[in-house]
Coordinates of C-alpha atoms and ligand atoms in Angstrom, one line a residue:
M127 CA 74.4 98.8 77.0
T128 CA 76.8 101.5 77.5
R129 CA 80.4 100.5 75.9
R130 CA 82.0 104.0 76.3
L131 CA 82.7 106.1 79.7
V132 CA 84.4 109.4 79.4
L133 CA 85.3 110.5 83.3
T134 CA 86.7 113.6 84.6
R135 CA 90.6 112.3 85.4
P136 CA 90.3 110.5 88.8
D137 CA 91.8 111.2 92.0
D138 CA 93.0 108.6 94.5
F139 CA 92.3 109.9 98.1
H140 CA 94.7 107.3 99.9
L141 CA 97.7 105.9 98.1
H142 CA 101.3 104.2 99.4
L143 CA 103.8 105.5 96.7
R144 CA 106.8 104.0 99.4
D145 CA 110.1 105.1 98.4
G146 CA 113.4 104.5 96.5
A147 CA 113.2 101.5 94.1
M148 CA 109.5 100.8 95.0
L149 CA 108.6 104.3 94.3
A150 CA 110.1 104.4 91.2
G151 CA 108.5 100.8 89.9
I152 CA 105.3 101.6 90.9
A153 CA 104.5 105.4 90.9
P154 CA 103.9 105.3 87.1
E155 CA 101.0 102.8 87.6
S156 CA 99.1 105.4 89.9
A157 CA 100.2 108.4 87.6
R158 CA 98.7 106.7 84.4
D159 CA 95.0 107.0 85.6
F160 CA 94.9 109.4 88.1
A161 CA 95.8 113.2 88.5
R162 CA 96.1 113.6 91.9
A163 CA 96.6 111.4 95.3
I164 CA 96.7 111.8 98.8
I165 CA 100.1 110.1 99.5
M166 CA 100.6 108.2 102.8
P167 CA 103.5 109.3 105.2
N168 CA 104.0 105.6 106.7
L169 CA 107.6 105.5 105.2
V170 CA 110.6 104.4 107.3
P171 CA 110.8 106.8 109.0
P172 CA 107.8 108.2 109.1
V173 CA 107.2 111.8 107.0
V174 CA 106.6 113.7 110.4
T175 CA 107.6 117.3 109.5
G176 CA 106.8 120.0 106.5
A177 CA 110.4 119.4 105.6
Q178 CA 110.3 116.0 105.3
A179 CA 107.1 116.1 103.3
A180 CA 108.7 118.5 100.7
A181 CA 111.6 116.3 100.3
Y182 CA 109.5 113.5 99.7
R183 CA 107.1 115.4 97.2
E184 CA 110.5 115.9 95.3
R185 CA 111.6 112.3 95.1
I186 CA 107.9 111.5 94.1
A187 CA 108.3 114.1 91.3
A188 CA 111.6 112.9 90.1
A189 CA 110.5 109.2 89.9
L190 CA 107.6 110.4 87.6
P191 CA 109.5 112.8 85.0
G192 CA 107.1 114.3 82.8
A193 CA 104.0 113.1 84.4
D194 CA 100.8 115.0 84.9
F195 CA 100.5 114.0 88.5
T196 CA 100.1 116.1 91.7
P197 CA 101.1 114.2 94.8
L198 CA 98.9 115.7 97.6
M199 CA 101.4 115.3 100.9
T200 CA 100.5 114.2 104.4
L201 CA 102.2 114.2 107.5
Y202 CA 102.3 111.3 110.1
L203 CA 100.9 112.2 113.2
T204 CA 103.0 111.7 116.2
E205 CA 102.8 112.1 120.1
D206 CA 105.8 114.7 119.4
T207 CA 104.0 116.6 116.2
D208 CA 104.3 120.7 116.6
P209 CA 100.8 122.2 115.8
A210 CA 103.0 125.0 114.4
D211 CA 104.5 122.9 112.0
V212 CA 101.2 121.3 110.7
V213 CA 99.7 124.6 110.2
A214 CA 102.7 126.5 108.5
A215 CA 103.1 123.2 106.2
H216 CA 99.8 123.4 104.9
A217 CA 99.5 127.2 104.6
A218 CA 102.7 126.7 102.4
G219 CA 100.8 124.6 100.1
I220 CA 103.2 121.7 101.1
V221 CA 100.9 119.3 103.3
T222 CA 97.1 118.5 102.6
A223 CA 96.4 116.7 105.5
V224 CA 97.5 114.9 108.7
K225 CA 97.3 111.1 108.8
L226 CA 96.6 109.3 112.3
Y227 CA 97.7 105.8 112.7
P228 CA 97.2 104.2 116.1
A229 CA 100.4 103.0 117.3
G230 CA 100.9 99.4 116.3
A231 CA 97.4 99.2 114.0
T232 CA 99.2 98.7 110.7
T233 CA 102.5 98.7 108.5
N234 CA 105.0 100.8 109.8
S235 CA 102.8 102.5 112.5
A236 CA 105.1 102.1 115.7
S237 CA 105.6 106.1 115.6
G238 CA 101.8 106.6 115.9
V239 CA 99.3 107.6 118.4
R240 CA 99.2 105.7 122.0
D241 CA 97.4 108.0 124.0
F242 CA 95.1 110.2 121.9
D243 CA 94.7 113.1 124.4
T244 CA 98.4 114.1 123.8
V245 CA 97.6 115.2 120.4
R246 CA 94.8 117.3 121.2
P247 CA 96.2 120.4 120.9
V248 CA 97.4 119.3 117.1
F249 CA 93.6 118.6 116.7
E250 CA 92.8 122.0 117.8
A251 CA 95.1 123.8 115.4
M252 CA 93.8 121.9 112.8
A253 CA 90.5 122.4 113.1
E254 CA 91.2 126.1 113.3
A255 CA 93.4 126.2 110.1
G256 CA 91.4 124.0 108.2
V257 CA 93.7 121.0 108.0
P258 CA 91.9 117.5 107.1
L259 CA 92.6 114.6 109.4
C260 CA 92.8 111.2 107.7
V261 CA 92.1 108.5 110.2
H262 CA 93.3 104.7 110.4
G263 CA 90.2 103.7 112.2
E264 CA 91.1 100.4 114.3
V265 CA 91.9 100.3 118.0
T266 CA 94.8 97.9 118.5
D267 CA 93.7 96.6 122.1
P268 CA 94.9 92.9 122.2
D269 CA 91.4 91.8 123.7
I270 CA 89.3 93.4 120.6
D271 CA 88.9 91.0 118.0
I272 CA 90.3 92.0 114.6
F273 CA 87.2 92.2 113.1
D274 CA 85.6 94.5 115.6
R275 CA 88.5 96.9 115.6
E276 CA 87.0 99.5 113.1
A277 CA 83.7 99.3 115.0
V278 CA 85.2 99.8 118.6
F279 CA 87.6 102.4 117.2
I280 CA 84.4 104.5 116.2
D281 CA 82.7 104.4 119.7
R282 CA 86.2 104.6 121.8
V283 CA 88.2 107.1 120.0
L284 CA 86.6 108.6 116.7
D285 CA 83.2 109.9 118.3
P286 CA 85.2 111.4 121.5
I287 CA 87.7 113.0 119.3
R288 CA 84.9 114.6 117.0
R289 CA 82.8 115.7 119.9
A290 CA 86.0 117.4 121.5
T291 CA 87.1 119.2 118.3
P292 CA 83.8 119.9 116.3
G293 CA 85.6 121.8 113.4
L294 CA 87.7 119.0 112.8
R295 CA 87.2 117.8 109.1
V296 CA 87.9 114.1 109.4
I297 CA 88.1 111.3 106.7
M298 CA 87.9 107.7 108.0
E299 CA 89.9 105.6 105.5
H300 CA 89.5 102.6 104.0
V301 CA 85.9 101.7 105.7
T302 CA 85.2 98.3 106.0
T303 CA 82.0 98.0 107.8
R304 CA 78.5 98.7 108.0
E305 CA 79.1 100.4 111.2
A306 CA 81.2 102.8 109.7
V307 CA 79.3 103.4 107.0
D308 CA 76.1 104.1 109.4
Y309 CA 78.4 106.5 111.4
V310 CA 79.6 108.5 108.3
R311 CA 75.9 108.9 107.4
S312 CA 75.0 109.9 110.8
A313 CA 77.5 112.8 110.9
D314 CA 75.9 116.4 110.1
T315 CA 79.0 117.9 108.8
G316 CA 82.8 117.4 108.3
L317 CA 83.0 113.6 108.1
G318 CA 83.8 111.7 105.0
A319 CA 85.1 108.3 104.3
T320 CA 87.4 106.7 101.2
I321 CA 86.5 103.2 99.9
T322 CA 89.1 100.9 98.4
T323 CA 88.9 99.1 95.4
H324 CA 89.5 95.7 97.0
H325 CA 87.0 96.0 99.8
L326 CA 84.0 96.4 97.2
I327 CA 85.2 92.9 96.0
I328 CA 86.3 90.5 98.8
N329 CA 85.0 89.7 101.8
R330 CA 87.2 87.5 104.6
N331 CA 86.2 84.5 102.7
H332 CA 87.9 85.3 99.8
L333 CA 90.8 85.7 102.1
L334 CA 90.4 82.6 103.9
V335 CA 88.5 80.1 102.3
G336 CA 90.3 77.4 100.2
G337 CA 93.7 78.1 101.7
M338 CA 95.0 81.7 102.7
K339 CA 95.5 84.4 99.9
P340 CA 98.5 86.7 101.1
H341 CA 97.3 89.2 98.4
Y342 CA 94.0 89.5 99.7
Y343 CA 95.4 90.3 103.1
C344 CA 95.2 94.0 104.1
L345 CA 94.4 96.4 106.9
P346 CA 91.5 96.8 107.9
V347 CA 91.2 93.2 107.2
A348 CA 88.2 92.5 104.8
K349 CA 84.9 91.3 107.0
R350 CA 82.0 89.6 106.1
E351 CA 79.7 89.5 103.1
V352 CA 77.1 92.0 104.6
H353 CA 79.7 94.5 105.2
R354 CA 81.1 94.2 101.5
Q355 CA 77.7 94.8 100.5
A356 CA 77.3 98.1 102.8
L357 CA 80.3 99.4 101.1
V358 CA 78.9 98.9 97.6
A359 CA 75.8 100.4 98.5
A360 CA 77.6 103.4 99.9
A361 CA 80.1 103.6 96.9
I362 CA 76.9 103.9 94.5
S363 CA 74.7 105.8 96.7
G364 CA 75.7 109.1 95.1
D365 CA 76.3 110.2 98.6
A366 CA 79.0 112.6 98.5
R367 CA 80.7 111.8 101.7
F368 CA 81.8 108.4 100.2
F369 CA 84.9 108.5 97.5
L370 CA 87.7 106.5 96.2
G371 CA 90.8 105.9 98.0
T372 CA 92.5 102.9 96.6
D373 CA 94.8 102.3 99.5
S374 CA 96.9 100.3 97.1
A375 CA 99.9 99.6 99.1
P376 CA 102.8 97.7 97.3
H377 CA 104.7 95.1 98.8
S378 CA 107.2 92.6 97.1
N379 CA 106.3 89.4 96.7
D380 CA 108.9 88.0 99.2
R381 CA 106.9 90.1 101.9
K382 CA 103.8 88.8 101.0
E383 CA 104.6 85.0 100.5
C384 CA 106.1 84.4 103.8
D385 CA 105.6 83.5 107.4
C386 CA 104.2 86.8 108.6
C387 CA 102.7 88.2 105.3
A388 CA 102.6 91.9 105.2
A389 CA 99.3 94.2 104.8
G390 CA 98.4 95.6 101.6
C391 CA 96.6 95.0 98.3
F392 CA 98.4 96.5 95.3
T393 CA 95.4 97.9 92.8
A394 CA 97.0 101.0 91.0
T395 CA 97.3 99.2 87.8
N396 CA 93.8 98.1 87.3
T397 CA 91.8 100.1 89.8
M398 CA 89.6 102.1 86.9
P399 CA 88.6 99.0 84.7
I400 CA 87.8 97.0 88.0
L401 CA 85.4 99.7 89.1
A402 CA 83.6 99.9 86.1
E403 CA 82.9 96.3 86.2
V404 CA 81.8 96.7 89.7
F405 CA 79.5 99.8 89.1
E406 CA 78.1 98.2 86.1
R407 CA 77.2 95.1 87.7
E408 CA 75.3 97.4 90.1
G409 CA 73.7 99.3 87.4
A410 CA 75.2 102.3 88.5
L411 CA 77.8 103.3 85.9
D412 CA 76.4 106.8 85.9
R413 CA 77.5 107.6 89.8
L414 CA 81.1 106.0 88.8
E415 CA 82.7 109.5 87.9
D416 CA 81.3 111.4 91.1
F417 CA 82.7 108.7 93.3
T418 CA 86.3 108.7 91.6
S419 CA 86.4 112.1 90.4
G420 CA 83.9 114.5 92.0
F421 CA 83.1 113.7 95.4
G422 CA 86.7 113.4 97.2
A423 CA 87.9 116.8 95.5
A424 CA 84.8 118.5 96.5
F425 CA 85.5 117.3 100.2
Y426 CA 89.2 118.5 100.1
G427 CA 87.8 121.8 98.8
L428 CA 89.9 121.0 95.6
S429 CA 88.8 121.6 91.6
R430 CA 87.6 119.0 89.6
N431 CA 90.5 117.9 87.1
A432 CA 90.7 119.6 83.8
G433 CA 91.6 116.2 81.6
T434 CA 89.6 113.0 81.0
I435 CA 90.2 109.2 80.6
T436 CA 88.0 106.9 78.6
L437 CA 86.9 103.7 79.5
E438 CA 85.6 101.0 76.9
R439 CA 83.8 97.8 77.3
S440 CA 84.9 94.8 75.3
D441 CA 83.3 91.5 75.0
T442 CA 86.7 89.7 75.8
P443 CA 88.1 90.2 79.1
T444 CA 90.8 92.6 79.7
A445 CA 94.3 91.1 80.5
F446 CA 96.2 92.8 83.2
P447 CA 99.8 92.2 84.3
A448 CA 100.1 89.4 87.2
R449 CA 102.8 91.4 88.7
I450 CA 104.9 94.7 88.5
E451 CA 108.2 94.2 88.3
T452 CA 110.4 96.8 90.4
G453 CA 113.9 97.6 91.8
A454 CA 112.7 96.3 95.3
G455 CA 111.2 92.9 93.5
P456 CA 108.1 91.9 91.9
V457 CA 104.6 93.3 93.2
T458 CA 101.8 91.3 92.6
V459 CA 98.6 93.1 90.9
F460 CA 95.4 92.7 92.7
N461 CA 93.5 89.9 90.9
P462 CA 89.4 90.5 91.3
G463 CA 88.8 87.0 90.8
F464 CA 86.3 87.8 88.1
A465 CA 86.4 88.9 84.5
V466 CA 86.9 92.6 83.8
H467 CA 85.5 93.9 80.3
W468 CA 86.6 97.3 80.6
S469 CA 90.1 99.1 79.8
V470 CA 91.3 102.4 79.8
T471 CA 91.6 103.5 76.1
A472 CA 92.6 107.0 76.0
R473 CA 94.1 109.7 78.6
N474 CA 93.6 113.3 77.6
Ligands
DOR115 O1 96.6 96.9 104.2 C1 97.1 98.3 104.6 N1 98.6 98.4 104.1 N2 96.6 98.8 105.4 C2 97.4 99.9 106.0 O2 97.0 100.5 106.8 C3 99.2 100.3 105.4 C4 99.2 99.7 104.3 C5 100.7 99.7 103.8 O3 101.4 100.7 104.3 O4 101.1 98.6 103.5
ZN116 ZN1 97.2 102.7 103.7

């Protein structure tokens, strides 16, 4: 049995770091294991210009003194986004990608896109300049069942966008369905997908059976078990179009344990040990490094990280903190619901 893994330092291709006291409290949880992360722009107000992304990047650096961590910034696409600003911010190395939130789809998405035709000039400029588009793939129509919103988005929104702008490189973020996995597999080129830690573990029963579990509530919401199995199959398949984006999304406990629970699972603290456990159970430990440290960098045209992390297996379960205390309140750490035997023992 493998008891020790030395992996190229991983990257997180979808991360929420927030701002202010929350940023200060949770950023070290990601910087400990991850070398780089694609930083989501859904702050209040959102990060919509290159200048705002540069300022946010400075605040992240200030929250991580001495850390070897590179935030890869994104711009929040609105119907007022200036294509020239996107292209200039990308050319200047300030911005790595643009994030599309359908308006109303998730946390702080009110400034997102309602009419996808209005942003076509931005997509065209991005395709021309090689700026990738990260997509929150859910429709928001009230008549579409929440469990169907990802699959409907592919047909009604994503596929038409990709057909209209063939050179646009797209990352379907946090895929949750067999339909999304199949769609990514069916594409010739220019389409990748991130898979989160939690969607490899929970299905909708974990969320709803035996009482509602607010710390398992995220968007897109966890689906049926067949969909979770499709995600695991994609993650361990060795197909370079699927890579890790944790969507670690901290909310203080008072915003999770209340009448209207905020969406998000906080997995930054224990993602790597949990993934080692999941891949081990699947007999796929030899595929973990590509998923966490290889395929995403390749998709984004980045070099692999120079450093390594070492994971070791113990017969006794690993203890993780139940919560991270921050100046913005405590944040509950994702509990996979099974014993994890791996821990990170060295970072070089
Ligand atoms: O669960 C989620 N939380 N999904 C998202 O799309 C946004 C995120 C957040 O910002 O909290
Ligand atoms: Zn997210």
